[in-house]
Amino acid sequence: PPSPEDLPADAVLLARNLGPGEILEYGRGRLRGIALEEGSSASHAAIVARALNIPLVANVRGLIHLAEIDDPIVIDGDVGRVLLRPDGAVSAAYREKIILRAQEEAQFRTLRDKPALTKDGAKISLQMNAGLLTDLPSIDECGAEGVGLYRTELQYLVNDRAPRRDKQTMLYGQVLEAAGDRPVVFRTLDMGGDKQLPFLKGAAEENPALGWRAIRIALDRPKLFRMQLQALVRASGGRALLVMFPMVAEAAEYERARELLEIERDRAEREGREPPAIMKVGAMLETPALAFAPDRFFERVDFVSVGGNDLAQFFFAADRGNQRVAARYDMLNCSYLRLLRLIVARCEGAGTPLSFCGEMAGRPMEALSLTALGFRSLSMRPAGIGPVKRALRAIDLSQLAELLNEVLQGDADCARNAVGRFCREHDIPL
């Protein structure tokens, strides 16, 4: 394949499959779209592409064989469609769609400085996901209240070796500086599965999504983990430091990781370095097991962020990287919503701050459903904030909460039809 530097202007890349690190490399060039013969629109690679605002469509069988260099092509990431050699009418229709999208984005910018306040007075905090320093200007452009998820692993994916501590410290400090007085939640290394570190190869695994990844790697490789924790503590420079650990399955994993972070904070103070003014330590709830952790976990943890993408993967036993099953289960499935409602209740009972992070949060109908369940903080890609804010400002949330409660008490398999009908009847823009 061509190197990122060799791509022509307005290039579309066709490949059998790409990993998140490769998407990052190509995303630095002049890439306008990606079509993959394999993979899934729910994979980490697809999420990275969306974060870079690059349309990606996966599972397009036989495309490489059919396409030729310099062929015109349309990549419609909204609906997962690839049109090879479109005729003039189709091209004109998509040019019109691009114009309408620009007008809609201009409308969203008028909401940038307005709160996500529902008609009945519920205040929702909308935050953005990020993973690169270049993402931070979006915090002003989209009107996010902070960074609800900073993916620290992206810095590792584009390096052949672990970034040095001073380099990590500099990056994290620049992120905090760019965010100003808005909070940034740093997620520690979330590696493994389809995000493999080039310098940390483990044994081949039949089920990598369920294997050696995330907090498990961190606790098994404490030297690598502690280097990152040291960098985070040093970068805080007397500012607030918010850290969360990924894919925690049981309370003991959180406690051990938190202990290591507190050791590094105390060490920095002994060395005469300025410690964080405030340090909050949270966990991503991505495994169903953690939803049933003992009460002491929810009382001890400073905050919980539901990682909706992986939680759905494990809940439905559906590999998010496998297109045959990844899109089979609706995120408004009533069983999944009941699990989310349980998590809300457990956090409310313990007085633990709770947020939801994932693709679901950035889609208006799903975001409305999450807030109706009780979530008051959502983190999403920057492009999702405008549409979600517009929908929230148009709704009486208590009415939707009442409807959703009735649906979940009944025997429906999915709430999508009921929520969609409610939105149409109340003129909620989706």
Short mmCIF file of N, CA and C in Angstrom, two decimals, residues 177-270:
data_model
loop_
_atom_site.label_atom_id
_atom_site.label_comp_id
_atom_site.label_asym_id
_atom_site.label_seq_id
_atom_site.Cartn_x
_atom_site.Cartn_y
_atom_site.Cartn_z
N GLU A 177 -3.15 21.87 29.38
CA GLU A 177 -3.03 23.30 29.06
C GLU A 177 -4.05 23.71 28.00
N ALA A 178 -4.21 22.87 26.97
CA ALA A 178 -5.15 23.19 25.89
C ALA A 178 -6.59 23.17 26.38
N ALA A 179 -6.89 22.32 27.36
CA ALA A 179 -8.25 22.23 27.88
C ALA A 179 -8.59 23.40 28.80
N GLY A 180 -7.57 24.09 29.31
CA GLY A 180 -7.83 25.23 30.19
C GLY A 180 -8.46 24.80 31.50
N ASP A 181 -9.58 25.43 31.84
CA ASP A 181 -10.22 25.11 33.12
C ASP A 181 -11.26 24.00 32.98
N ARG A 182 -11.31 23.36 31.82
CA ARG A 182 -12.26 22.27 31.62
C ARG A 182 -11.61 20.94 31.97
N PRO A 183 -12.35 20.02 32.54
CA PRO A 183 -11.77 18.76 33.01
C PRO A 183 -11.35 17.85 31.86
N VAL A 184 -10.31 17.06 32.11
CA VAL A 184 -9.85 16.04 31.17
C VAL A 184 -9.74 14.73 31.95
N VAL A 185 -10.41 13.70 31.46
CA VAL A 185 -10.32 12.37 32.08
C VAL A 185 -9.39 11.52 31.23
N PHE A 186 -8.23 11.18 31.81
CA PHE A 186 -7.25 10.36 31.10
C PHE A 186 -7.55 8.88 31.38
N ARG A 187 -7.78 8.14 30.31
CA ARG A 187 -7.90 6.69 30.45
C ARG A 187 -6.52 6.07 30.27
N THR A 188 -6.09 5.27 31.21
CA THR A 188 -4.79 4.64 31.08
C THR A 188 -4.83 3.60 29.95
N LEU A 189 -3.64 3.10 29.61
CA LEU A 189 -3.47 2.25 28.43
C LEU A 189 -4.57 1.20 28.27
N ASP A 190 -5.28 1.28 27.16
CA ASP A 190 -6.32 0.30 26.83
C ASP A 190 -5.84 -0.45 25.59
N MET A 191 -4.97 -1.40 25.80
CA MET A 191 -4.35 -2.14 24.71
C MET A 191 -4.81 -3.59 24.73
N GLY A 192 -4.46 -4.29 23.63
CA GLY A 192 -4.87 -5.67 23.50
C GLY A 192 -6.10 -5.77 22.60
N GLY A 193 -6.59 -6.96 22.36
CA GLY A 193 -7.70 -7.12 21.43
C GLY A 193 -7.25 -6.74 20.04
N ASP A 194 -7.94 -5.75 19.43
CA ASP A 194 -7.54 -5.31 18.09
C ASP A 194 -6.61 -4.10 18.14
N LYS A 195 -6.11 -3.77 19.32
CA LYS A 195 -5.15 -2.67 19.47
C LYS A 195 -3.85 -3.24 20.06
N GLN A 196 -3.00 -3.72 19.20
CA GLN A 196 -1.78 -4.39 19.63
C GLN A 196 -0.61 -3.41 19.64
N LEU A 197 0.12 -3.40 20.76
CA LEU A 197 1.34 -2.60 20.83
C LEU A 197 2.43 -3.27 20.00
N PRO A 198 3.08 -2.53 19.12
CA PRO A 198 4.13 -3.13 18.29
C PRO A 198 5.30 -3.66 19.10
N PHE A 199 5.50 -3.13 20.32
CA PHE A 199 6.66 -3.53 21.11
C PHE A 199 6.27 -4.43 22.29
N LEU A 200 5.01 -4.86 22.35
CA LEU A 200 4.57 -5.71 23.47
C LEU A 200 3.72 -6.84 22.91
N LYS A 201 4.39 -7.84 22.38
CA LYS A 201 3.69 -8.95 21.76
C LYS A 201 3.46 -10.05 22.79
N GLY A 202 2.21 -10.46 22.92
CA GLY A 202 1.91 -11.58 23.78
C GLY A 202 1.67 -12.82 22.94
N ALA A 203 1.37 -13.91 23.59
CA ALA A 203 1.07 -15.15 22.88
C ALA A 203 -0.23 -14.98 22.10
N ALA A 204 -0.34 -15.69 20.99
CA ALA A 204 -1.57 -15.64 20.20
C ALA A 204 -2.75 -16.10 21.05
N GLU A 205 -3.87 -15.42 20.90
CA GLU A 205 -5.06 -15.74 21.69
C GLU A 205 -6.23 -16.04 20.77
N GLU A 206 -7.00 -17.06 21.09
CA GLU A 206 -8.15 -17.39 20.27
C GLU A 206 -9.25 -16.34 20.41
N ASN A 207 -9.38 -15.77 21.59
CA ASN A 207 -10.41 -14.75 21.83
C ASN A 207 -9.75 -13.51 22.45
N PRO A 208 -9.04 -12.71 21.63
CA PRO A 208 -8.28 -11.59 22.19
C PRO A 208 -9.13 -10.55 22.90
N ALA A 209 -10.38 -10.36 22.48
CA ALA A 209 -11.24 -9.38 23.16
C ALA A 209 -11.48 -9.78 24.61
N LEU A 210 -11.39 -11.08 24.88
CA LEU A 210 -11.61 -11.59 26.24
C LEU A 210 -10.30 -11.95 26.92
N GLY A 211 -9.20 -11.55 26.32
CA GLY A 211 -7.91 -12.03 26.80
C GLY A 211 -7.09 -11.00 27.54
N TRP A 212 -5.81 -10.98 27.22
CA TRP A 212 -4.81 -10.16 27.92
C TRP A 212 -4.87 -8.75 27.35
N ARG A 213 -5.56 -7.87 28.02
CA ARG A 213 -5.75 -6.52 27.50
C ARG A 213 -6.04 -5.55 28.64
N ALA A 214 -5.87 -4.26 28.32
CA ALA A 214 -6.27 -3.15 29.20
C ALA A 214 -5.64 -3.27 30.59
N ILE A 215 -6.47 -3.24 31.64
CA ILE A 215 -5.95 -3.22 33.01
C ILE A 215 -5.17 -4.49 33.32
N ARG A 216 -5.47 -5.59 32.63
CA ARG A 216 -4.76 -6.84 32.87
C ARG A 216 -3.30 -6.72 32.44
N ILE A 217 -3.06 -6.10 31.28
CA ILE A 217 -1.69 -5.86 30.84
C ILE A 217 -0.99 -4.92 31.82
N ALA A 218 -1.69 -3.85 32.21
CA ALA A 218 -1.09 -2.85 33.10
C ALA A 218 -0.63 -3.47 34.41
N LEU A 219 -1.45 -4.31 35.01
CA LEU A 219 -1.08 -4.90 36.29
C LEU A 219 -0.04 -6.01 36.14
N ASP A 220 -0.01 -6.65 34.97
CA ASP A 220 1.01 -7.68 34.73
C ASP A 220 2.35 -7.09 34.29
N ARG A 221 2.32 -5.85 33.78
CA ARG A 221 3.54 -5.15 33.36
C ARG A 221 3.63 -3.83 34.13
N PRO A 222 3.85 -3.91 35.44
CA PRO A 222 3.79 -2.70 36.27
C PRO A 222 4.83 -1.65 35.91
N LYS A 223 5.97 -2.04 35.34
CA LYS A 223 6.97 -1.04 34.97
C LYS A 223 6.42 -0.12 33.89
N LEU A 224 5.79 -0.70 32.87
CA LEU A 224 5.19 0.09 31.79
C LEU A 224 4.05 0.96 32.35
N PHE A 225 3.25 0.37 33.22
CA PHE A 225 2.10 1.07 33.80
C PHE A 225 2.55 2.22 34.69
N ARG A 226 3.54 1.95 35.56
CA ARG A 226 3.97 2.98 36.50
C ARG A 226 4.65 4.14 35.78
N MET A 227 5.30 3.86 34.65
CA MET A 227 5.88 4.96 33.88
C MET A 227 4.78 5.91 33.39
N GLN A 228 3.66 5.34 32.95
CA GLN A 228 2.55 6.20 32.52
C GLN A 228 1.95 6.95 33.70
N LEU A 229 1.78 6.29 34.83
CA LEU A 229 1.22 6.96 36.00
C LEU A 229 2.14 8.09 36.48
N GLN A 230 3.45 7.85 36.45
CA GLN A 230 4.40 8.91 36.82
C GLN A 230 4.25 10.11 35.89
N ALA A 231 4.11 9.86 34.60
CA ALA A 231 3.96 10.94 33.62
C ALA A 231 2.68 11.74 33.87
N LEU A 232 1.60 11.05 34.20
CA LEU A 232 0.34 11.74 34.47
C LEU A 232 0.44 12.62 35.71
N VAL A 233 1.04 12.08 36.76
CA VAL A 233 1.19 12.86 38.00
C VAL A 233 2.07 14.08 37.76
N ARG A 234 3.19 13.89 37.08
CA ARG A 234 4.10 15.01 36.83
C ARG A 234 3.45 16.07 35.93
N ALA A 235 2.66 15.62 34.96
CA ALA A 235 2.03 16.55 34.02
C ALA A 235 0.98 17.42 34.69
N SER A 236 0.40 16.94 35.78
CA SER A 236 -0.68 17.71 36.42
C SER A 236 -0.19 19.06 36.92
N GLY A 237 1.06 19.11 37.40
CA GLY A 237 1.65 20.38 37.80
C GLY A 237 0.78 21.21 38.73
N GLY A 238 0.17 20.58 39.71
CA GLY A 238 -0.68 21.31 40.65
C GLY A 238 -2.11 21.49 40.20
N ARG A 239 -2.45 20.97 39.01
CA ARG A 239 -3.83 21.04 38.52
C ARG A 239 -4.58 19.78 38.93
N ALA A 240 -5.86 19.76 38.67
CA ALA A 240 -6.66 18.57 38.94
C ALA A 240 -6.25 17.45 37.99
N LEU A 241 -6.19 16.22 38.50
CA LEU A 241 -5.85 15.06 37.69
C LEU A 241 -6.98 14.03 37.82
N LEU A 242 -7.59 13.71 36.68
CA LEU A 242 -8.67 12.72 36.63
C LEU A 242 -8.18 11.54 35.81
N VAL A 243 -8.13 10.37 36.43
CA VAL A 243 -7.61 9.17 35.79
C VAL A 243 -8.63 8.06 35.94
N MET A 244 -8.82 7.28 34.85
CA MET A 244 -9.68 6.10 34.99
C MET A 244 -9.03 4.91 34.32
N PHE A 245 -9.35 3.73 34.86
CA PHE A 245 -8.75 2.48 34.42
C PHE A 245 -9.74 1.72 33.55
N PRO A 246 -9.27 1.17 32.41
CA PRO A 246 -10.19 0.49 31.49
C PRO A 246 -10.40 -0.98 31.80
N MET A 247 -11.58 -1.45 31.42
CA MET A 247 -11.94 -2.87 31.46
C MET A 247 -11.72 -3.52 32.82
N VAL A 248 -12.11 -2.81 33.86
CA VAL A 248 -12.05 -3.39 35.21
C VAL A 248 -13.16 -4.42 35.34
N ALA A 249 -12.82 -5.61 35.78
CA ALA A 249 -13.81 -6.68 35.92
C ALA A 249 -14.17 -6.97 37.38
N GLU A 250 -13.27 -6.59 38.29
CA GLU A 250 -13.57 -6.80 39.70
C GLU A 250 -12.92 -5.71 40.54
N ALA A 251 -13.45 -5.50 41.73
CA ALA A 251 -13.00 -4.41 42.58
C ALA A 251 -11.51 -4.48 42.88
N ALA A 252 -10.96 -5.68 43.02
CA ALA A 252 -9.55 -5.83 43.38
C ALA A 252 -8.62 -5.22 42.32
N GLU A 253 -9.00 -5.31 41.05
CA GLU A 253 -8.19 -4.72 39.99
C GLU A 253 -8.14 -3.21 40.12
N TYR A 254 -9.29 -2.63 40.39
CA TYR A 254 -9.33 -1.18 40.59
C TYR A 254 -8.48 -0.77 41.79
N GLU A 255 -8.61 -1.50 42.89
CA GLU A 255 -7.89 -1.14 44.11
C GLU A 255 -6.38 -1.21 43.90
N ARG A 256 -5.92 -2.24 43.19
CA ARG A 256 -4.48 -2.38 42.95
C ARG A 256 -3.97 -1.25 42.05
N ALA A 257 -4.72 -0.94 40.99
CA ALA A 257 -4.30 0.13 40.09
C ALA A 257 -4.32 1.48 40.80
N ARG A 258 -5.31 1.70 41.62
CA ARG A 258 -5.39 2.96 42.37
C ARG A 258 -4.23 3.08 43.35
N GLU A 259 -3.88 1.97 43.99
CA GLU A 259 -2.76 1.98 44.94
C GLU A 259 -1.47 2.40 44.23
N LEU A 260 -1.24 1.89 43.01
CA LEU A 260 -0.03 2.26 42.27
C LEU A 260 -0.03 3.74 41.92
N LEU A 261 -1.19 4.29 41.56
CA LEU A 261 -1.27 5.71 41.24
C LEU A 261 -1.01 6.55 42.49
N GLU A 262 -1.56 6.16 43.60
CA GLU A 262 -1.34 6.91 44.84
C GLU A 262 0.11 6.84 45.28
N ILE A 263 0.78 5.71 45.03
CA ILE A 263 2.20 5.60 45.35
C ILE A 263 3.00 6.61 44.53
N GLU A 264 2.66 6.74 43.25
CA GLU A 264 3.37 7.69 42.39
C GLU A 264 3.09 9.14 42.78
N ARG A 265 1.88 9.41 43.21
CA ARG A 265 1.58 10.77 43.70
C ARG A 265 2.40 11.09 44.94
N ASP A 266 2.45 10.15 45.89
CA ASP A 266 3.21 10.38 47.12
C ASP A 266 4.71 10.49 46.83
N ARG A 267 5.17 9.69 45.89
CA ARG A 267 6.58 9.74 45.51
C ARG A 267 6.94 11.11 44.91
N ALA A 268 6.09 11.62 44.05
CA ALA A 268 6.34 12.93 43.44
C ALA A 268 6.42 14.01 44.51
N GLU A 269 5.55 13.91 45.51
CA GLU A 269 5.55 14.91 46.57
C GLU A 269 6.84 14.84 47.39
N ARG A 270 7.31 13.61 47.66
CA ARG A 270 8.56 13.44 48.41
C ARG A 270 9.74 14.01 47.63
#
